Each structure stands twice: as structure tokens, then as C-alpha cells.
Amino acid sequence: MAKLAKPPGQRLVKRMSTRTKGLIIAPLGLLLISAGLWVLNEAVYIRHTGVPFRQWFLWAIYSLILLNGGLLLFGQAVRYRAQLDYRRFVRRELKKMDREWTRLLQKRKASPGKSEAK
């Protein structure tokens, strides 16, 4: 069986940093949410003007698709942001622990007589 070719943008997205992905996806999600709300508003307006059921129902379904897609993308952007914040927190804590360990080791090297007396 032949291998399927990967989409051209897949490699590009894999190489992007988490921060870049979040900065791209968050505005797109907000844009889709606002577009979905606008289409929903149009569907409600069309319903009240007396247009057949099928037409305004399809507009409403389309708006729900846009809203859900926007919420999905924005949620993914929030997830990327949480990953960044957690990584930053872990790095700071590791640096703090490293500084404490080096300070303790320097104290022990500076006063060798006290550690032998115990």
C-alpha cells in the first residue's frame, strides 16, 4: 500500500512554537465566534420575516458550526497559553532550586571544619 503524502502545512505547523500557535489561533477563534453570532442574528431575523423553515434553519445550523469551531479554536489557544505559563513556572522553580543547592554546596565548601566535627 502506498504512503499518503502529508499536507504541505503540517510540517510548518509542527515546527511552530507553542506561543506562535496560540497567537495565531486565538484571534481566529474570536473571529469565528463573532461570525457565528452574526450569522445567528441573521437567522433569527430571517425567521421573523416569514421565510420558509428550511432556509432559516440552515442559517442557524451554519451559525452553530461557526460558533462551535470558534470556541474550539479559542479553547485550544487557552490550552497553549496554559502550557506556556506552566513551563515558565517550572523553569523558575528549577532555577530557584538550583540556586539554593549551589548556595548550600558553597557553604559546605567554605566551612569544612564544622561538617567534620559532627
Tab-separated table of N, CA and C in Angstrom:
chain	number	residue	atom	x	y	z
A	1	MET	N	0.833	-1.172	0.000
A	1	MET	CA	0.000	0.000	0.000
A	1	MET	C	0.887	1.247	0.000
A	2	ALA	N	0.557	2.200	-0.845
A	2	ALA	CA	1.366	3.404	-0.994
A	2	ALA	C	1.134	4.363	0.174
A	3	LYS	N	2.209	5.051	0.539
A	3	LYS	CA	2.095	6.040	1.601
A	3	LYS	C	1.379	7.273	1.088
A	4	LEU	N	0.490	7.808	1.920
A	4	LEU	CA	-0.191	9.044	1.552
A	4	LEU	C	0.717	10.236	1.839
A	5	ALA	N	0.693	11.194	0.952
A	5	ALA	CA	1.516	12.387	1.140
A	5	ALA	C	0.922	13.248	2.253
A	6	LYS	N	1.796	13.805	3.069
A	6	LYS	CA	1.342	14.682	4.143
A	6	LYS	C	0.939	16.033	3.564
A	7	PRO	N	-0.028	16.687	4.190
A	7	PRO	CA	-0.392	18.029	3.728
A	7	PRO	C	0.809	18.966	3.844
A	8	PRO	N	0.928	19.944	2.937
A	8	PRO	CA	2.121	20.792	2.929
A	8	PRO	C	2.291	21.638	4.190
A	9	GLY	N	1.206	22.008	4.840
A	9	GLY	CA	1.327	22.871	6.017
A	9	GLY	C	1.570	22.126	7.306
A	10	GLN	N	1.466	20.805	7.292
A	10	GLN	CA	1.605	20.035	8.523
A	10	GLN	C	3.006	20.159	9.117
A	11	ARG	N	4.026	20.112	8.278
A	11	ARG	CA	5.401	20.239	8.758
A	11	ARG	C	5.647	21.638	9.312
A	12	LEU	N	5.063	22.633	8.667
A	12	LEU	CA	5.204	24.012	9.124
A	12	LEU	C	4.582	24.201	10.498
A	13	VAL	N	3.400	23.648	10.700
A	13	VAL	CA	2.716	23.786	11.988
A	13	VAL	C	3.469	23.028	13.072
A	14	LYS	N	4.040	21.881	12.754
A	14	LYS	CA	4.798	21.123	13.744
A	14	LYS	C	6.018	21.897	14.229
A	15	ARG	N	6.631	22.678	13.341
A	15	ARG	CA	7.836	23.420	13.698
A	15	ARG	C	7.539	24.712	14.452
A	16	MET	N	6.277	25.158	14.445
A	16	MET	CA	5.931	26.397	15.143
A	16	MET	C	6.037	26.212	16.647
A	17	SER	N	6.396	27.294	17.315
A	17	SER	CA	6.434	27.238	18.771
A	17	SER	C	5.010	27.283	19.320
A	18	THR	N	4.873	26.885	20.565
A	18	THR	CA	3.560	26.897	21.208
A	18	THR	C	3.026	28.324	21.291
A	19	ARG	N	3.909	29.262	21.536
A	19	ARG	CA	3.492	30.666	21.637
A	19	ARG	C	2.936	31.169	20.303
A	20	THR	N	3.610	30.837	19.210
A	20	THR	CA	3.157	31.264	17.891
A	20	THR	C	1.808	30.645	17.552
A	21	LYS	N	1.649	29.358	17.853
A	21	LYS	CA	0.370	28.707	17.589
A	21	LYS	C	-0.752	29.400	18.350
A	22	GLY	N	-0.502	29.708	19.616
A	22	GLY	CA	-1.522	30.384	20.422
A	22	GLY	C	-1.853	31.771	19.903
A	23	LEU	N	-0.819	32.494	19.452
A	23	LEU	CA	-1.044	33.846	18.942
A	23	LEU	C	-1.800	33.843	17.615
A	24	ILE	N	-1.700	32.772	16.860
A	24	ILE	CA	-2.433	32.677	15.596
A	24	ILE	C	-3.855	32.179	15.831
A	25	ILE	N	-3.997	31.184	16.690
A	25	ILE	CA	-5.297	30.533	16.868
A	25	ILE	C	-6.285	31.390	17.663
A	26	ALA	N	-5.829	32.146	18.650
A	26	ALA	CA	-6.757	32.922	19.489
A	26	ALA	C	-7.567	33.943	18.685
A	27	PRO	N	-6.940	34.774	17.858
A	27	PRO	CA	-7.752	35.711	17.070
A	27	PRO	C	-8.670	35.014	16.067
A	28	LEU	N	-8.206	33.892	15.492
A	28	LEU	CA	-9.068	33.156	14.569
A	28	LEU	C	-10.302	32.613	15.280
A	29	GLY	N	-10.109	32.133	16.492
A	29	GLY	CA	-11.240	31.638	17.270
A	29	GLY	C	-12.227	32.750	17.588
A	30	LEU	N	-11.711	33.903	17.988
A	30	LEU	CA	-12.593	35.034	18.276
A	30	LEU	C	-13.322	35.502	17.023
A	31	LEU	N	-12.633	35.467	15.898
A	31	LEU	CA	-13.262	35.860	14.634
A	31	LEU	C	-14.399	34.898	14.263
A	32	LEU	N	-14.162	33.603	14.448
A	32	LEU	CA	-15.211	32.624	14.153
A	32	LEU	C	-16.395	32.752	15.110
A	33	ILE	N	-16.122	33.040	16.370
A	33	ILE	CA	-17.215	33.226	17.328
A	33	ILE	C	-18.070	34.417	16.929
A	34	SER	N	-17.425	35.521	16.591
A	34	SER	CA	-18.198	36.701	16.205
A	34	SER	C	-18.955	36.478	14.898
A	35	ALA	N	-18.352	35.767	13.947
A	35	ALA	CA	-19.050	35.459	12.697
A	35	ALA	C	-20.246	34.551	12.970
A	36	GLY	N	-20.085	33.595	13.866
A	36	GLY	CA	-21.187	32.708	14.215
A	36	GLY	C	-22.333	33.454	14.874
A	37	LEU	N	-21.998	34.423	15.728
A	37	LEU	CA	-23.050	35.227	16.357
A	37	LEU	C	-23.763	36.094	15.325
A	38	TRP	N	-23.011	36.614	14.371
A	38	TRP	CA	-23.627	37.437	13.331
A	38	TRP	C	-24.585	36.603	12.474
A	39	VAL	N	-24.144	35.399	12.095
A	39	VAL	CA	-24.993	34.532	11.280
A	39	VAL	C	-26.230	34.099	12.081
A	40	LEU	N	-26.079	33.857	13.368
A	40	LEU	CA	-27.216	33.511	14.207
A	40	LEU	C	-28.215	34.663	14.261
A	41	ASN	N	-27.690	35.877	14.370
A	41	ASN	CA	-28.552	37.065	14.360
A	41	ASN	C	-29.328	37.143	13.039
A	42	GLU	N	-28.660	36.871	11.944
A	42	GLU	CA	-29.329	36.870	10.644
A	42	GLU	C	-30.397	35.776	10.565
A	43	ALA	N	-30.095	34.611	11.123
A	43	ALA	CA	-31.064	33.511	11.099
A	43	ALA	C	-32.322	33.884	11.894
A	44	VAL	N	-32.141	34.519	13.025
A	44	VAL	CA	-33.287	34.957	13.828
A	44	VAL	C	-34.090	36.004	13.069
A	45	TYR	N	-33.409	36.927	12.429
A	45	TYR	CA	-34.101	37.957	11.655
A	45	TYR	C	-34.888	37.337	10.503
A	46	ILE	N	-34.254	36.390	9.804
A	46	ILE	CA	-34.916	35.727	8.679
A	46	ILE	C	-36.150	34.958	9.168
A	47	ARG	N	-36.043	34.357	10.331
A	47	ARG	CA	-37.181	33.587	10.866
A	47	ARG	C	-38.382	34.504	11.112
A	48	HIS	N	-38.096	35.700	11.654
A	48	HIS	CA	-39.195	36.611	11.984
A	48	HIS	C	-39.775	37.323	10.764
A	49	THR	N	-39.091	37.247	9.630
A	49	THR	CA	-39.635	37.872	8.417
A	49	THR	C	-40.574	36.930	7.658
A	50	GLY	N	-40.680	35.689	8.109
A	50	GLY	CA	-41.625	34.776	7.487
A	50	GLY	C	-41.052	33.929	6.374
A	51	VAL	N	-39.762	33.769	6.335
A	51	VAL	CA	-39.105	32.933	5.320
A	51	VAL	C	-39.367	31.463	5.682
A	52	PRO	N	-39.395	30.555	4.713
A	52	PRO	CA	-39.646	29.139	4.999
A	52	PRO	C	-38.664	28.558	6.034
A	53	PHE	N	-39.161	27.549	6.733
A	53	PHE	CA	-38.418	26.907	7.823
A	53	PHE	C	-37.031	26.462	7.393
A	54	ARG	N	-36.948	25.821	6.245
A	54	ARG	CA	-35.692	25.238	5.792
A	54	ARG	C	-34.581	26.286	5.687
A	55	GLN	N	-34.898	27.470	5.194
A	55	GLN	CA	-33.868	28.482	4.970
A	55	GLN	C	-33.295	28.997	6.287
A	56	TRP	N	-34.156	29.418	7.214
A	56	TRP	CA	-33.607	29.958	8.456
A	56	TRP	C	-32.992	28.862	9.316
A	57	PHE	N	-33.499	27.631	9.194
A	57	PHE	CA	-32.923	26.518	9.941
A	57	PHE	C	-31.489	26.243	9.474
A	58	LEU	N	-31.245	26.277	8.181
A	58	LEU	CA	-29.889	26.062	7.656
A	58	LEU	C	-28.946	27.184	8.091
A	59	TRP	N	-29.453	28.418	8.108
A	59	TRP	CA	-28.641	29.531	8.603
A	59	TRP	C	-28.278	29.315	10.074
A	60	ALA	N	-29.248	28.842	10.854
A	60	ALA	CA	-28.988	28.608	12.279
A	60	ALA	C	-27.965	27.492	12.477
A	61	ILE	N	-28.067	26.435	11.693
A	61	ILE	CA	-27.097	25.332	11.786
A	61	ILE	C	-25.700	25.825	11.404
A	62	TYR	N	-25.636	26.621	10.354
A	62	TYR	CA	-24.350	27.186	9.928
A	62	TYR	C	-23.751	28.049	11.039
A	63	SER	N	-24.590	28.828	11.716
A	63	SER	CA	-24.082	29.674	12.804
A	63	SER	C	-23.569	28.836	13.964
A	64	LEU	N	-24.249	27.731	14.264
A	64	LEU	CA	-23.776	26.855	15.338
A	64	LEU	C	-22.441	26.204	14.985
A	65	ILE	N	-22.267	25.867	13.723
A	65	ILE	CA	-20.988	25.300	13.283
A	65	ILE	C	-19.871	26.329	13.483
A	66	LEU	N	-20.130	27.571	13.096
A	66	LEU	CA	-19.122	28.623	13.268
A	66	LEU	C	-18.833	28.884	14.743
A	67	LEU	N	-19.886	28.953	15.555
A	67	LEU	CA	-19.689	29.193	16.988
A	67	LEU	C	-18.872	28.078	17.636
A	68	ASN	N	-19.237	26.847	17.353
A	68	ASN	CA	-18.507	25.727	17.952
A	68	ASN	C	-17.066	25.662	17.468
A	69	GLY	N	-16.850	25.951	16.193
A	69	GLY	CA	-15.474	25.987	15.687
A	69	GLY	C	-14.657	27.083	16.345
A	70	GLY	N	-15.269	28.240	16.532
A	70	GLY	CA	-14.577	29.334	17.199
A	70	GLY	C	-14.259	29.019	18.648
A	71	LEU	N	-15.210	28.410	19.351
A	71	LEU	CA	-14.964	28.024	20.740
A	71	LEU	C	-13.873	26.970	20.834
A	72	LEU	N	-13.861	26.060	19.882
A	72	LEU	CA	-12.827	25.027	19.853
A	72	LEU	C	-11.443	25.652	19.660
A	73	LEU	N	-11.328	26.541	18.699
A	73	LEU	CA	-10.026	27.180	18.444
A	73	LEU	C	-9.590	28.048	19.611
A	74	PHE	N	-10.523	28.799	20.181
A	74	PHE	CA	-10.156	29.652	21.312
A	74	PHE	C	-9.770	28.808	22.527
A	75	GLY	N	-10.470	27.700	22.732
A	75	GLY	CA	-10.095	26.795	23.821
A	75	GLY	C	-8.713	26.208	23.617
A	76	GLN	N	-8.376	25.893	22.390
A	76	GLN	CA	-7.033	25.384	22.090
A	76	GLN	C	-5.981	26.453	22.374
A	77	ALA	N	-6.286	27.701	22.047
A	77	ALA	CA	-5.351	28.798	22.324
A	77	ALA	C	-5.159	28.971	23.827
A	78	VAL	N	-6.227	28.820	24.596
A	78	VAL	CA	-6.120	28.902	26.058
A	78	VAL	C	-5.255	27.759	26.571
A	79	ARG	N	-5.400	26.594	25.975
A	79	ARG	CA	-4.578	25.442	26.356
A	79	ARG	C	-3.093	25.705	26.083
A	80	TYR	N	-2.798	26.272	24.912
A	80	TYR	CA	-1.404	26.621	24.611
A	80	TYR	C	-0.868	27.627	25.624
A	81	ARG	N	-1.691	28.594	25.985
A	81	ARG	CA	-1.254	29.610	26.946
A	81	ARG	C	-0.986	28.990	28.316
A	82	ALA	N	-1.830	28.050	28.722
A	82	ALA	CA	-1.618	27.363	29.998
A	82	ALA	C	-0.320	26.562	29.970
A	83	GLN	N	-0.022	25.934	28.841
A	83	GLN	CA	1.238	25.201	28.715
A	83	GLN	C	2.423	26.143	28.874
A	84	LEU	N	2.331	27.308	28.235
A	84	LEU	CA	3.424	28.277	28.343
A	84	LEU	C	3.616	28.753	29.782
A	85	ASP	N	2.511	29.060	30.452
A	85	ASP	CA	2.604	29.527	31.833
A	85	ASP	C	3.167	28.446	32.743
A	86	TYR	N	2.752	27.200	32.540
A	86	TYR	CA	3.259	26.110	33.363
A	86	TYR	C	4.752	25.893	33.124
A	87	ARG	N	5.168	25.927	31.871
A	87	ARG	CA	6.595	25.772	31.573
A	87	ARG	C	7.415	26.881	32.214
A	88	ARG	N	6.907	28.107	32.139
A	88	ARG	CA	7.606	29.237	32.754
A	88	ARG	C	7.721	29.034	34.265
A	89	PHE	N	6.644	28.575	34.900
A	89	PHE	CA	6.650	28.327	36.338
A	89	PHE	C	7.665	27.253	36.706
A	90	VAL	N	7.677	26.162	35.952
A	90	VAL	CA	8.607	25.063	36.241
A	90	VAL	C	10.051	25.526	36.072
A	91	ARG	N	10.322	26.278	35.021
A	91	ARG	CA	11.697	26.777	34.816
A	91	ARG	C	12.145	27.661	35.964
A	92	ARG	N	11.256	28.556	36.421
A	92	ARG	CA	11.608	29.433	37.541
A	92	ARG	C	11.875	28.636	38.809
A	93	GLU	N	11.025	27.645	39.077
A	93	GLU	CA	11.214	26.827	40.267
A	93	GLU	C	12.511	26.032	40.189
A	94	LEU	N	12.841	25.489	39.012
A	94	LEU	CA	14.087	24.746	38.863
A	94	LEU	C	15.300	25.656	39.046
A	95	LYS	N	15.226	26.868	38.522
A	95	LYS	CA	16.327	27.811	38.712
A	95	LYS	C	16.483	28.164	40.183
A	96	LYS	N	15.354	28.348	40.869
A	96	LYS	CA	15.394	28.683	42.289
A	96	LYS	C	16.019	27.539	43.085
A	97	MET	N	15.623	26.314	42.783
A	97	MET	CA	16.191	25.156	43.474
A	97	MET	C	17.677	25.018	43.181
A	98	ASP	N	18.067	25.273	41.938
A	98	ASP	CA	19.475	25.189	41.568
A	98	ASP	C	20.299	26.214	42.335
A	99	ARG	N	19.765	27.445	42.449
A	99	ARG	CA	20.477	28.482	43.219
A	99	ARG	C	20.617	28.091	44.683
A	100	GLU	N	19.582	27.501	45.265
A	100	GLU	CA	19.652	27.075	46.665
A	100	GLU	C	20.684	25.970	46.856
A	101	TRP	N	20.706	25.015	45.928
A	101	TRP	CA	21.673	23.924	46.031
A	101	TRP	C	23.107	24.432	45.900
A	102	THR	N	23.335	25.318	44.950
A	102	THR	CA	24.699	25.845	44.795
A	102	THR	C	25.101	26.663	46.024
A	103	ARG	N	24.152	27.397	46.600
A	103	ARG	CA	24.454	28.172	47.806
A	103	ARG	C	24.786	27.235	48.967
A	104	LEU	N	24.040	26.142	49.140
A	104	LEU	CA	24.318	25.175	50.202
A	104	LEU	C	25.662	24.494	49.989
A	105	LEU	N	25.958	24.131	48.742
A	105	LEU	CA	27.242	23.498	48.462
A	105	LEU	C	28.407	24.444	48.726
A	106	GLN	N	28.245	25.704	48.395
A	106	GLN	CA	29.302	26.688	48.650
A	106	GLN	C	29.498	26.888	50.145
A	107	LYS	N	28.426	26.837	50.922
A	107	LYS	CA	28.542	26.963	52.381
A	107	LYS	C	29.323	25.789	52.952
A	108	ARG	N	29.023	24.586	52.468
A	108	ARG	CA	29.718	23.398	52.964
A	108	ARG	C	31.199	23.422	52.600
A	109	LYS	N	31.526	23.925	51.409
A	109	LYS	CA	32.920	24.001	50.998
A	109	LYS	C	33.659	25.076	51.789
A	110	ALA	N	32.951	26.149	52.122
A	110	ALA	CA	33.573	27.263	52.847
A	110	ALA	C	33.869	26.891	54.293
A	111	SER	N	33.073	26.044	54.908
A	111	SER	CA	33.301	25.681	56.309
A	111	SER	C	33.441	24.164	56.456
A	112	PRO	N	34.625	23.610	56.079
A	112	PRO	CA	34.800	22.158	56.129
A	112	PRO	C	34.955	21.650	57.567
A	113	GLY	N	35.410	22.461	58.506
A	113	GLY	CA	35.631	22.021	59.876
A	113	GLY	C	34.331	21.711	60.593
A	114	LYS	N	33.314	22.437	60.361
A	114	LYS	CA	32.052	22.212	61.048
A	114	LYS	C	31.398	20.891	60.627
A	115	SER	N	31.509	20.557	59.357
A	115	SER	CA	30.881	19.307	58.903
A	115	SER	C	31.634	18.084	59.411
A	116	GLU	N	32.979	18.169	59.621
A	116	GLU	CA	33.759	17.046	60.131
A	116	GLU	C	33.556	16.868	61.631
A	117	ALA	N	33.253	17.951	62.350
A	117	ALA	CA	33.094	17.893	63.795
A	117	ALA	C	31.831	17.136	64.165
A	118	LYS	N	30.849	17.132	63.333
A	118	LYS	CA	29.596	16.441	63.658
A	118	LYS	C	29.816	14.992	63.556
